[in-house]
mmCIF file of C-alpha atoms in Angstrom:
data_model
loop_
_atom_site.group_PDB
_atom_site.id
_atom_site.type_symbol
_atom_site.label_atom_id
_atom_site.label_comp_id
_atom_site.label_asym_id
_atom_site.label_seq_id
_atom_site.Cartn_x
_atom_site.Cartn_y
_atom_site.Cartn_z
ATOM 1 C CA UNK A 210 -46.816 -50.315 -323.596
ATOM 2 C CA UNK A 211 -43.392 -48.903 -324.299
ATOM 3 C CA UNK A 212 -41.170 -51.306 -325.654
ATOM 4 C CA UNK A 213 -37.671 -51.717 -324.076
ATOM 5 C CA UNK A 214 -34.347 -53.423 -325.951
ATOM 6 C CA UNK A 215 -32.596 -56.020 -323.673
ATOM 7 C CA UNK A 216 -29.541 -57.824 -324.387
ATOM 8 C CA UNK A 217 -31.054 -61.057 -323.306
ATOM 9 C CA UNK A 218 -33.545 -62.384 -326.263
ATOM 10 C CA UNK A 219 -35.019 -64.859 -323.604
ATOM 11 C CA UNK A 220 -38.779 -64.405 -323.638
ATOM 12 C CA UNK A 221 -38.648 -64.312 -319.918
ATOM 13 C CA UNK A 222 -36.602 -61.517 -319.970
ATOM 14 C CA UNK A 223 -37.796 -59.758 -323.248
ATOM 15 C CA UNK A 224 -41.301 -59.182 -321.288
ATOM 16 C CA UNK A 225 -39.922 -58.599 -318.172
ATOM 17 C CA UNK A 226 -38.335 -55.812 -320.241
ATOM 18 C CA UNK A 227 -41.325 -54.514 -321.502
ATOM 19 C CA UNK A 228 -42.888 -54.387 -318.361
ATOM 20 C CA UNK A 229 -40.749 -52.319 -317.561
ATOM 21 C CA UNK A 230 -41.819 -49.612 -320.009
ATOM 22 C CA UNK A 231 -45.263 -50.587 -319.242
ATOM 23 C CA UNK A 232 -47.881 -47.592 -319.595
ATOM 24 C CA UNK A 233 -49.269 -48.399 -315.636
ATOM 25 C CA UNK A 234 -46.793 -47.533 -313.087
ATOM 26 C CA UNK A 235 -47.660 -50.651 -310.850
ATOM 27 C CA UNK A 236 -47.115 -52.892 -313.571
ATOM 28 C CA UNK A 237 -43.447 -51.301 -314.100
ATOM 29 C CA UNK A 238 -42.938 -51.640 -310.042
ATOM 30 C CA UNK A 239 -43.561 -54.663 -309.869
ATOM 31 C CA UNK A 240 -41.375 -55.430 -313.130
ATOM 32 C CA UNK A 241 -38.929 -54.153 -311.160
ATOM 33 C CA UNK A 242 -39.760 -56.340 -307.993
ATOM 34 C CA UNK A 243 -39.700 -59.278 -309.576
ATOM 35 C CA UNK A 244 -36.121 -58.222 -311.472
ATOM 36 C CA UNK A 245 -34.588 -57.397 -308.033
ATOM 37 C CA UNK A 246 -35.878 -60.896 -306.536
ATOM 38 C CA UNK A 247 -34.257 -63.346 -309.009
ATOM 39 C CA UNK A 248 -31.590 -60.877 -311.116
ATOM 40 C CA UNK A 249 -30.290 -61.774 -314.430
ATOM 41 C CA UNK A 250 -27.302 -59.844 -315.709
ATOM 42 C CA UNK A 251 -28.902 -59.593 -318.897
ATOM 43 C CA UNK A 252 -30.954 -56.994 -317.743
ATOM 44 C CA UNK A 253 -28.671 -54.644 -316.292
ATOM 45 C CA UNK A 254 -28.760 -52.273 -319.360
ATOM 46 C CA UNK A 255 -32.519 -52.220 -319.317
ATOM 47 C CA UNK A 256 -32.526 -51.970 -315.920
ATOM 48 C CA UNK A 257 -30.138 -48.771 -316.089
ATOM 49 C CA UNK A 258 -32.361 -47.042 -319.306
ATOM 50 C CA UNK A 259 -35.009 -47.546 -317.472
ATOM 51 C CA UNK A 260 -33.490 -45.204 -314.292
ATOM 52 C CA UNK A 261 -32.920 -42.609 -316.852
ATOM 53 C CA UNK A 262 -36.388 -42.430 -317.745
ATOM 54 C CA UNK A 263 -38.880 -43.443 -314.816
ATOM 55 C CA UNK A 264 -41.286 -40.730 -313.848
ATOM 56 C CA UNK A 265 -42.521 -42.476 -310.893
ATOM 57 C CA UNK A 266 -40.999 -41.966 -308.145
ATOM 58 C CA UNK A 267 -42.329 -45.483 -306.737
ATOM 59 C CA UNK A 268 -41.024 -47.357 -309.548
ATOM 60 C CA UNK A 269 -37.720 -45.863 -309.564
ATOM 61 C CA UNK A 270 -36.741 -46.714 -306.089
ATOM 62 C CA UNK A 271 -37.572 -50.242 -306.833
ATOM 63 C CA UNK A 272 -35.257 -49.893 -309.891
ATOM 64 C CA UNK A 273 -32.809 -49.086 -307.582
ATOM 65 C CA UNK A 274 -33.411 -51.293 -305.397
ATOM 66 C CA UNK A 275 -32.853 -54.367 -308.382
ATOM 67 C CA UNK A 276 -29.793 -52.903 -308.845
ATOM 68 C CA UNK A 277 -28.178 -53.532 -305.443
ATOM 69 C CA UNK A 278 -29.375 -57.118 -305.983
ATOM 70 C CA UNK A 279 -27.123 -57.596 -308.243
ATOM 71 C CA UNK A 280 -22.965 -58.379 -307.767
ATOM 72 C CA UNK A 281 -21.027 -54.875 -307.419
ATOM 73 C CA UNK A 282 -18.634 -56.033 -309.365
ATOM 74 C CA UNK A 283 -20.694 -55.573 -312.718
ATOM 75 C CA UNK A 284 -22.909 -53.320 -311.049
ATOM 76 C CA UNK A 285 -20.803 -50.424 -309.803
ATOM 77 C CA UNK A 286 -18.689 -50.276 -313.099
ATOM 78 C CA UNK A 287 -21.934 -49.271 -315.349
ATOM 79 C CA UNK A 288 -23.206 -47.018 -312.606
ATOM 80 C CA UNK A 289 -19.765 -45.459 -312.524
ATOM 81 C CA UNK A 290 -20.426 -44.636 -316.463
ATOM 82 C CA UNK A 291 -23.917 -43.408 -315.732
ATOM 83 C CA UNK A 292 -22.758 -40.166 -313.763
ATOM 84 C CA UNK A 293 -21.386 -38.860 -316.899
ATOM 85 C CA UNK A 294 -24.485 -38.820 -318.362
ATOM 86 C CA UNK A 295 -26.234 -36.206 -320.337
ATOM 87 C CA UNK A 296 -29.488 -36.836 -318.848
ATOM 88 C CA UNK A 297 -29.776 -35.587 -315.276
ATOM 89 C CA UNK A 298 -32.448 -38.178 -314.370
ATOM 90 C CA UNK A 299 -29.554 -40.760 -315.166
ATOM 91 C CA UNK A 300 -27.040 -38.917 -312.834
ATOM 92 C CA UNK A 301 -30.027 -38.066 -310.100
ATOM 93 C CA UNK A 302 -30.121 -41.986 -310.234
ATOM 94 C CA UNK A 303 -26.987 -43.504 -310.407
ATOM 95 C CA UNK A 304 -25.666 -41.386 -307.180
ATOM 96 C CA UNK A 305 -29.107 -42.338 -305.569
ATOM 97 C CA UNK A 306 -28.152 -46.498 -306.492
ATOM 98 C CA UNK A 307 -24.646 -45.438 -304.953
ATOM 99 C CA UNK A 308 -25.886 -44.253 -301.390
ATOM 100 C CA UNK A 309 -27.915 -47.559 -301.476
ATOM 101 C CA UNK A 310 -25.144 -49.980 -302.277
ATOM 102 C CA UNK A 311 -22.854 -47.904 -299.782
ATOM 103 C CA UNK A 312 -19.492 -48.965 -301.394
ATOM 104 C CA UNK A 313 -17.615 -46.114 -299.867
ATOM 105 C CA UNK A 314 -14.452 -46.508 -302.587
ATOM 106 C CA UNK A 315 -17.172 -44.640 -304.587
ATOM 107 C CA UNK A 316 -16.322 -41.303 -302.461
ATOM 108 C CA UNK A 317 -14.156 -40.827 -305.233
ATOM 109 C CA UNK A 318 -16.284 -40.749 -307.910
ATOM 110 C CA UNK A 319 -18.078 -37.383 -306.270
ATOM 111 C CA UNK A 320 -16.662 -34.678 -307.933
ATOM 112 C CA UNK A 321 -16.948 -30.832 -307.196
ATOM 113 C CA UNK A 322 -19.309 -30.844 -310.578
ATOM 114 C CA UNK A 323 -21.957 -33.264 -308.994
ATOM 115 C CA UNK A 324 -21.859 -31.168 -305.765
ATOM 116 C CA UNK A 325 -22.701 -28.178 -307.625
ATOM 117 C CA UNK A 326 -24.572 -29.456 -310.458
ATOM 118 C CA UNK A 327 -27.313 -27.133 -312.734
ATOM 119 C CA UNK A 328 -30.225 -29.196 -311.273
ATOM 120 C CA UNK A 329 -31.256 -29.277 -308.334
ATOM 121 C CA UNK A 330 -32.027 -32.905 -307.919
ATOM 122 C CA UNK A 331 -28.514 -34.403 -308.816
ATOM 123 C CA UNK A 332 -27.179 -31.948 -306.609
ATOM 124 C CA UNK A 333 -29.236 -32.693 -303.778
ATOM 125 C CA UNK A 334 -28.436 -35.763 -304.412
ATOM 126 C CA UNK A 335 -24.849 -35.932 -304.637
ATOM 127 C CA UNK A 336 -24.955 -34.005 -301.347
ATOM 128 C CA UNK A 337 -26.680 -36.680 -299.529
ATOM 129 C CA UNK A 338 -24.599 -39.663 -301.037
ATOM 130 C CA UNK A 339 -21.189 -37.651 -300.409
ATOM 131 C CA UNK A 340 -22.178 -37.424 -296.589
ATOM 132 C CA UNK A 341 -22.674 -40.978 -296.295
ATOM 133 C CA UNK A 342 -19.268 -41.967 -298.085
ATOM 134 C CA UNK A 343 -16.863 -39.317 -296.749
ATOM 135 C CA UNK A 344 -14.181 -41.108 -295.259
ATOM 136 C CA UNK A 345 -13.859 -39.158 -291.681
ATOM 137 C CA UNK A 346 -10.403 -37.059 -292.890
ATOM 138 C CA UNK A 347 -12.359 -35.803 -295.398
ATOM 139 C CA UNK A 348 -15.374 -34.330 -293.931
ATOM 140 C CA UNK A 349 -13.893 -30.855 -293.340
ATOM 141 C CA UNK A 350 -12.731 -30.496 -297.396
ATOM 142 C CA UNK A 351 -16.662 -31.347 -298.208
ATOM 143 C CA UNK A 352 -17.931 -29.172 -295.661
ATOM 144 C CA UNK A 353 -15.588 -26.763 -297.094
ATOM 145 C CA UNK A 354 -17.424 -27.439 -300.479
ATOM 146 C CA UNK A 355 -21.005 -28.181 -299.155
ATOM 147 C CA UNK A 356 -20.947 -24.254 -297.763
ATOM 148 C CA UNK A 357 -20.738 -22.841 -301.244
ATOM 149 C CA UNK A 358 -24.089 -23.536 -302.225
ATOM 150 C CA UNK A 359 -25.750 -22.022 -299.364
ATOM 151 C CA UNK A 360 -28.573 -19.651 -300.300
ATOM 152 C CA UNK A 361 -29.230 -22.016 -303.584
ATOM 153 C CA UNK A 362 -32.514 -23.100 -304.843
ATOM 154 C CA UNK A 363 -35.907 -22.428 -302.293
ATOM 155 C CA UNK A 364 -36.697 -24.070 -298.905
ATOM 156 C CA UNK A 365 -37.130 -27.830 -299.610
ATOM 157 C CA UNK A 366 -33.273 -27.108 -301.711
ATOM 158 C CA UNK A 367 -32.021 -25.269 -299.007
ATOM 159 C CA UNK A 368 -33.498 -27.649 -296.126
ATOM 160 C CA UNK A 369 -31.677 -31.044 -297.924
ATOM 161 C CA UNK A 370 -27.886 -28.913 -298.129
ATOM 162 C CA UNK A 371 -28.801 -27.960 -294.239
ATOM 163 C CA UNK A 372 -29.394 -31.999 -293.194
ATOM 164 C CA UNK A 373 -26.737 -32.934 -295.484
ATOM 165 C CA UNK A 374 -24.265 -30.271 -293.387
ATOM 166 C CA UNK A 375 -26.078 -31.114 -290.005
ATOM 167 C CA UNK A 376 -25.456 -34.503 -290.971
ATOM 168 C CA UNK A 377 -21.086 -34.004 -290.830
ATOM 169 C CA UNK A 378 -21.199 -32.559 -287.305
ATOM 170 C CA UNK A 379 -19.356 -30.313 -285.405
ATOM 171 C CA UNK A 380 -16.765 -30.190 -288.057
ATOM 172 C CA UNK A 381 -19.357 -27.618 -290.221
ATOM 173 C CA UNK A 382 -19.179 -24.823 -287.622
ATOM 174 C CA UNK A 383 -16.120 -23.018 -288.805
ATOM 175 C CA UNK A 384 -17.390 -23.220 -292.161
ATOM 176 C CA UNK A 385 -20.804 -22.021 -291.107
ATOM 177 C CA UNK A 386 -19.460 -19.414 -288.983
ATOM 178 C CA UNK A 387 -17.669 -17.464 -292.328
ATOM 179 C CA UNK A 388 -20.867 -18.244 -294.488
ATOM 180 C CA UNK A 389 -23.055 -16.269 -291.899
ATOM 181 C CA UNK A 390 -21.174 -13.161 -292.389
ATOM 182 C CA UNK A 391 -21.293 -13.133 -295.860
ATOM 183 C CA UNK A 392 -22.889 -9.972 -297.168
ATOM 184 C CA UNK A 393 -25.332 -11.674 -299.335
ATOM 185 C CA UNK A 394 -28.634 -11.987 -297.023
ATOM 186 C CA UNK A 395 -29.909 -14.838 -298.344
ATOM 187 C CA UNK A 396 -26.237 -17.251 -298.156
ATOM 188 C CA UNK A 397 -26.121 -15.555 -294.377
ATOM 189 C CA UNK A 398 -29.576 -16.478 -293.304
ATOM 190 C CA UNK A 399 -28.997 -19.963 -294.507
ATOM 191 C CA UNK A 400 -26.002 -20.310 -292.983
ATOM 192 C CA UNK A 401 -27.365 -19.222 -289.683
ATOM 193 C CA UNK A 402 -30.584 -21.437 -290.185
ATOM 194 C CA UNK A 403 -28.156 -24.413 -290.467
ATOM 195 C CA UNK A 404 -26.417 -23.022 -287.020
ATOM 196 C CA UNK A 405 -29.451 -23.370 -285.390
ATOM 197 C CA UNK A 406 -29.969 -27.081 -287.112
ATOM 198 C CA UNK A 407 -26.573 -28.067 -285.722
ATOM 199 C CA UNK A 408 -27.541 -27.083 -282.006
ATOM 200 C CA UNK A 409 -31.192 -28.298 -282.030
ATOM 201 C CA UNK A 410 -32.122 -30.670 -284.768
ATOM 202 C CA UNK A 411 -35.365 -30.218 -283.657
ATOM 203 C CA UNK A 412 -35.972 -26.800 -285.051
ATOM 204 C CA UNK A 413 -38.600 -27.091 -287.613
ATOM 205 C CA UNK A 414 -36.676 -25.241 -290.772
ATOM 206 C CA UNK A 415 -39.315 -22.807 -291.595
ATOM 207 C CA UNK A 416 -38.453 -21.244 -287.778
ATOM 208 C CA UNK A 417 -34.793 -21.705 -288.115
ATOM 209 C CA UNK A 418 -34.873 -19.789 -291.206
ATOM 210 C CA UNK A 419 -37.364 -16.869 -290.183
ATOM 211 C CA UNK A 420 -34.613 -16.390 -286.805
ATOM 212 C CA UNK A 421 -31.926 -16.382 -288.867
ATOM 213 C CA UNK A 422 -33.702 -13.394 -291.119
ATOM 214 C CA UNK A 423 -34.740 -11.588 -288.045
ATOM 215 C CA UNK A 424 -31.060 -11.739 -286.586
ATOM 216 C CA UNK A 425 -29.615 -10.260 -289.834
ATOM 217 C CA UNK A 426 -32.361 -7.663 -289.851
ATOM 218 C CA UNK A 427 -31.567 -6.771 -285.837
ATOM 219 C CA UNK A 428 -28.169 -7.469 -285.918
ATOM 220 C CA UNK A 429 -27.445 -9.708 -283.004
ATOM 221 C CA UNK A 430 -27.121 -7.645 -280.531
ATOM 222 C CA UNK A 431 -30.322 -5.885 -280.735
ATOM 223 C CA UNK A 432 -31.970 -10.182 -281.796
ATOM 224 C CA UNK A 433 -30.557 -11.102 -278.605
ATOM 225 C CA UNK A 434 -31.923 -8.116 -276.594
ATOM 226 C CA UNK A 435 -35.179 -8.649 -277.842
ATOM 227 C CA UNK A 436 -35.305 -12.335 -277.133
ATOM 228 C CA UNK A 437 -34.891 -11.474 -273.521
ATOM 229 C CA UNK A 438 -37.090 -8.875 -273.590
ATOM 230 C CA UNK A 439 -39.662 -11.039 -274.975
ATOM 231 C CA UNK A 440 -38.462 -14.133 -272.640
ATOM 232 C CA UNK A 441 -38.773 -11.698 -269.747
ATOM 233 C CA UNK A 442 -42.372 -10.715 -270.699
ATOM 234 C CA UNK A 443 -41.595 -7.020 -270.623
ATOM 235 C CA UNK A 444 -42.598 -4.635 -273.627
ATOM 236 C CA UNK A 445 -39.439 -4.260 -276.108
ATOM 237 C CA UNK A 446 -37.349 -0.991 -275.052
ATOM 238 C CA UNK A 447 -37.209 1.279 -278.197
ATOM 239 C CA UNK A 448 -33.411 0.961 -278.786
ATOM 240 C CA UNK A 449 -34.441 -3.178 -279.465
ATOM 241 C CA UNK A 450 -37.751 -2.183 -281.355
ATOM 242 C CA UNK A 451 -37.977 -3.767 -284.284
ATOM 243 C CA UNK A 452 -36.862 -2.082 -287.246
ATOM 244 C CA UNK A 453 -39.232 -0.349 -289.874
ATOM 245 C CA UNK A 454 -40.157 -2.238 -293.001
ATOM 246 C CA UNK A 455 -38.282 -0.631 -295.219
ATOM 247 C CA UNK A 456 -35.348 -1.490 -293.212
ATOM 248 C CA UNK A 457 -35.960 -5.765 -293.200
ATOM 249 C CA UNK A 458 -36.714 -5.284 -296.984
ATOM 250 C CA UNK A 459 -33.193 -3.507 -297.420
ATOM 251 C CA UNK A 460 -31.902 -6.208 -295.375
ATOM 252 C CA UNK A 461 -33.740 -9.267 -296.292
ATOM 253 C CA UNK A 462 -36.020 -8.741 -299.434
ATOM 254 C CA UNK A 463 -40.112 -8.543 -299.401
ATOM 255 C CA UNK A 464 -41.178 -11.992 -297.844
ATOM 256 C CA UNK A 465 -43.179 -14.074 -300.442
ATOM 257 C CA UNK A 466 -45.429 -16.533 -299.582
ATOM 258 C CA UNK A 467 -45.067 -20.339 -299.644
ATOM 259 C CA UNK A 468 -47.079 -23.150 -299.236
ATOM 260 C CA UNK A 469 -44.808 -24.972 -297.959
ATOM 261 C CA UNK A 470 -45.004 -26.060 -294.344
ATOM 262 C CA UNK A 471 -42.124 -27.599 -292.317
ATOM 263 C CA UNK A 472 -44.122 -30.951 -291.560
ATOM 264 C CA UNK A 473 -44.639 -31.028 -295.160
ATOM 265 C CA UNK A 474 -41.005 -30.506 -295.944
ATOM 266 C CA UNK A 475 -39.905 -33.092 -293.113
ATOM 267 C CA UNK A 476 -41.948 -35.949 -294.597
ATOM 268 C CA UNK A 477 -40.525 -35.554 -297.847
ATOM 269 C CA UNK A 478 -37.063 -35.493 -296.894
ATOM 270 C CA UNK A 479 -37.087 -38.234 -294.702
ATOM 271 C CA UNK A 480 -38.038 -40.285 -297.647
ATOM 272 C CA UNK A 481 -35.199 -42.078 -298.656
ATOM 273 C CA UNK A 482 -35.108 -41.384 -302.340
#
């Protein structure tokens, strides 16, 4: 067991508090449970550490969740402090507790730094969280911002910055529309991807993004002729044929292969964590 300092020296609360840092993860879940369902102020602090440090995934939702049990008033303050942290678990966290409380005067606490944070988690993160608190003048700005970071990270990175754009509407598509002629392949593709998000939300992202390649690789007049073609049923006419090899790898880069599969990407992203 890993021992935990709390300000409260009750013993109630001293081994709640080292439940917390209990070796079993269902022992610090349930720590955590039984925190959320009566909370003491005292063990806010721990409560916080704690966030900082969980590897479980399980047991740090539920940390979060204790957290929103308690009064915003004392809460919000310390969580406030916690997105200056060093430790990017910490920040990963307290933005997470934010989207969960849903206090939208913390828009302002979303700075351009958490949007384009070093790790990928905070920034994912801070994406999602921003979208929910954007006050509705405001959406265009962070779309603005959001579009930047197109072509970042690999697919699940690039599939939460898509939902978090998909997720501000019709205001993207400006934005989206510049970002898909940018002459980097990989911001261009993502940017169209997202287009195709927008107007379907359907679209599994794997597809979305393997269209988007094969319209950069075409061009779109020559995509759109071979779409028909193949709609039609009829064999390709050589000025549509597909171009060499050589010619998508200029364009696009030699395809690597992932593991990844766009069910398996959905579920995860449509856990709320």
């Amino acid at each position: 067991m890993v021992l935990i300092n709390t300000t409260s020296g009750t013993p109630l609360n001293t081994r709640v508090a080292n439940a917390l840092g209990a070796k079993d993860s269902s022992v610090r879940l349930q720590a955590a449970l039984a925190v959320g369902s009566n909370p003491d102020p005292g063990l806010l602090e721990t409560l916080l550490e704690r966030c900082a440090v969980e590897p479980d995934f399980f047991a740090r939702d539920m940390l979060s969740w204790a957290l929103t049990r308690f009064s915003p008033r004392i809460t919000l303050p310390r969580i406030r402090q916690e997105l200056d942290s060093e430790r990017a678990q910490a920040r990963s966290q307290a933005l997470h507790t934010l989207g969960k409380i849903g206090d939208k005067g913390a828009w302002a606490w979303i700075t351009r730094d958490m949007l384009r944070d070093a790790d990928d988690e905070v920034a994912r993160t801070a994406w999602r969280v921003a979208v929910a608190l954007v006050p509705e003048g405001e959406k265009k700005a962070l779309a603005d911002e959001l579009v930047v970071q197109l072509g970042r990270g690999d697919r699940s990175v690039q599939l939460s910055l898509s939902r978090a754009l998909v997720d501000l509407g019709d205001v993207i598509e400006p934005a989206l529309e510049k970002a898909a002629a940018n002459p980097d392949p990989a911001v261009a593709a993502h940017a169209r991807a997202t287009e195709l998000l927008l107007r379907d939300p359907e679209t599994g992202f794997n597809a979305a993004i393997d269209e988007a390649r094969r319209v950069i690789a075409l061009g779109p007049e020559r995509a759109a002729a071979a779409a028909a073609a193949a709609a039609a049923g009829v064999a390709e006419p050589s000025e549509v044929a597909e171009p060499s090899k050589a010619a998508c790898v200029a364009a696009i880069g030699e395809p690597t292969e992932t593991t990844e599969s766009t069910g398996a990407v959905d579920a995860v992203e449509a856990v709320d964590c």
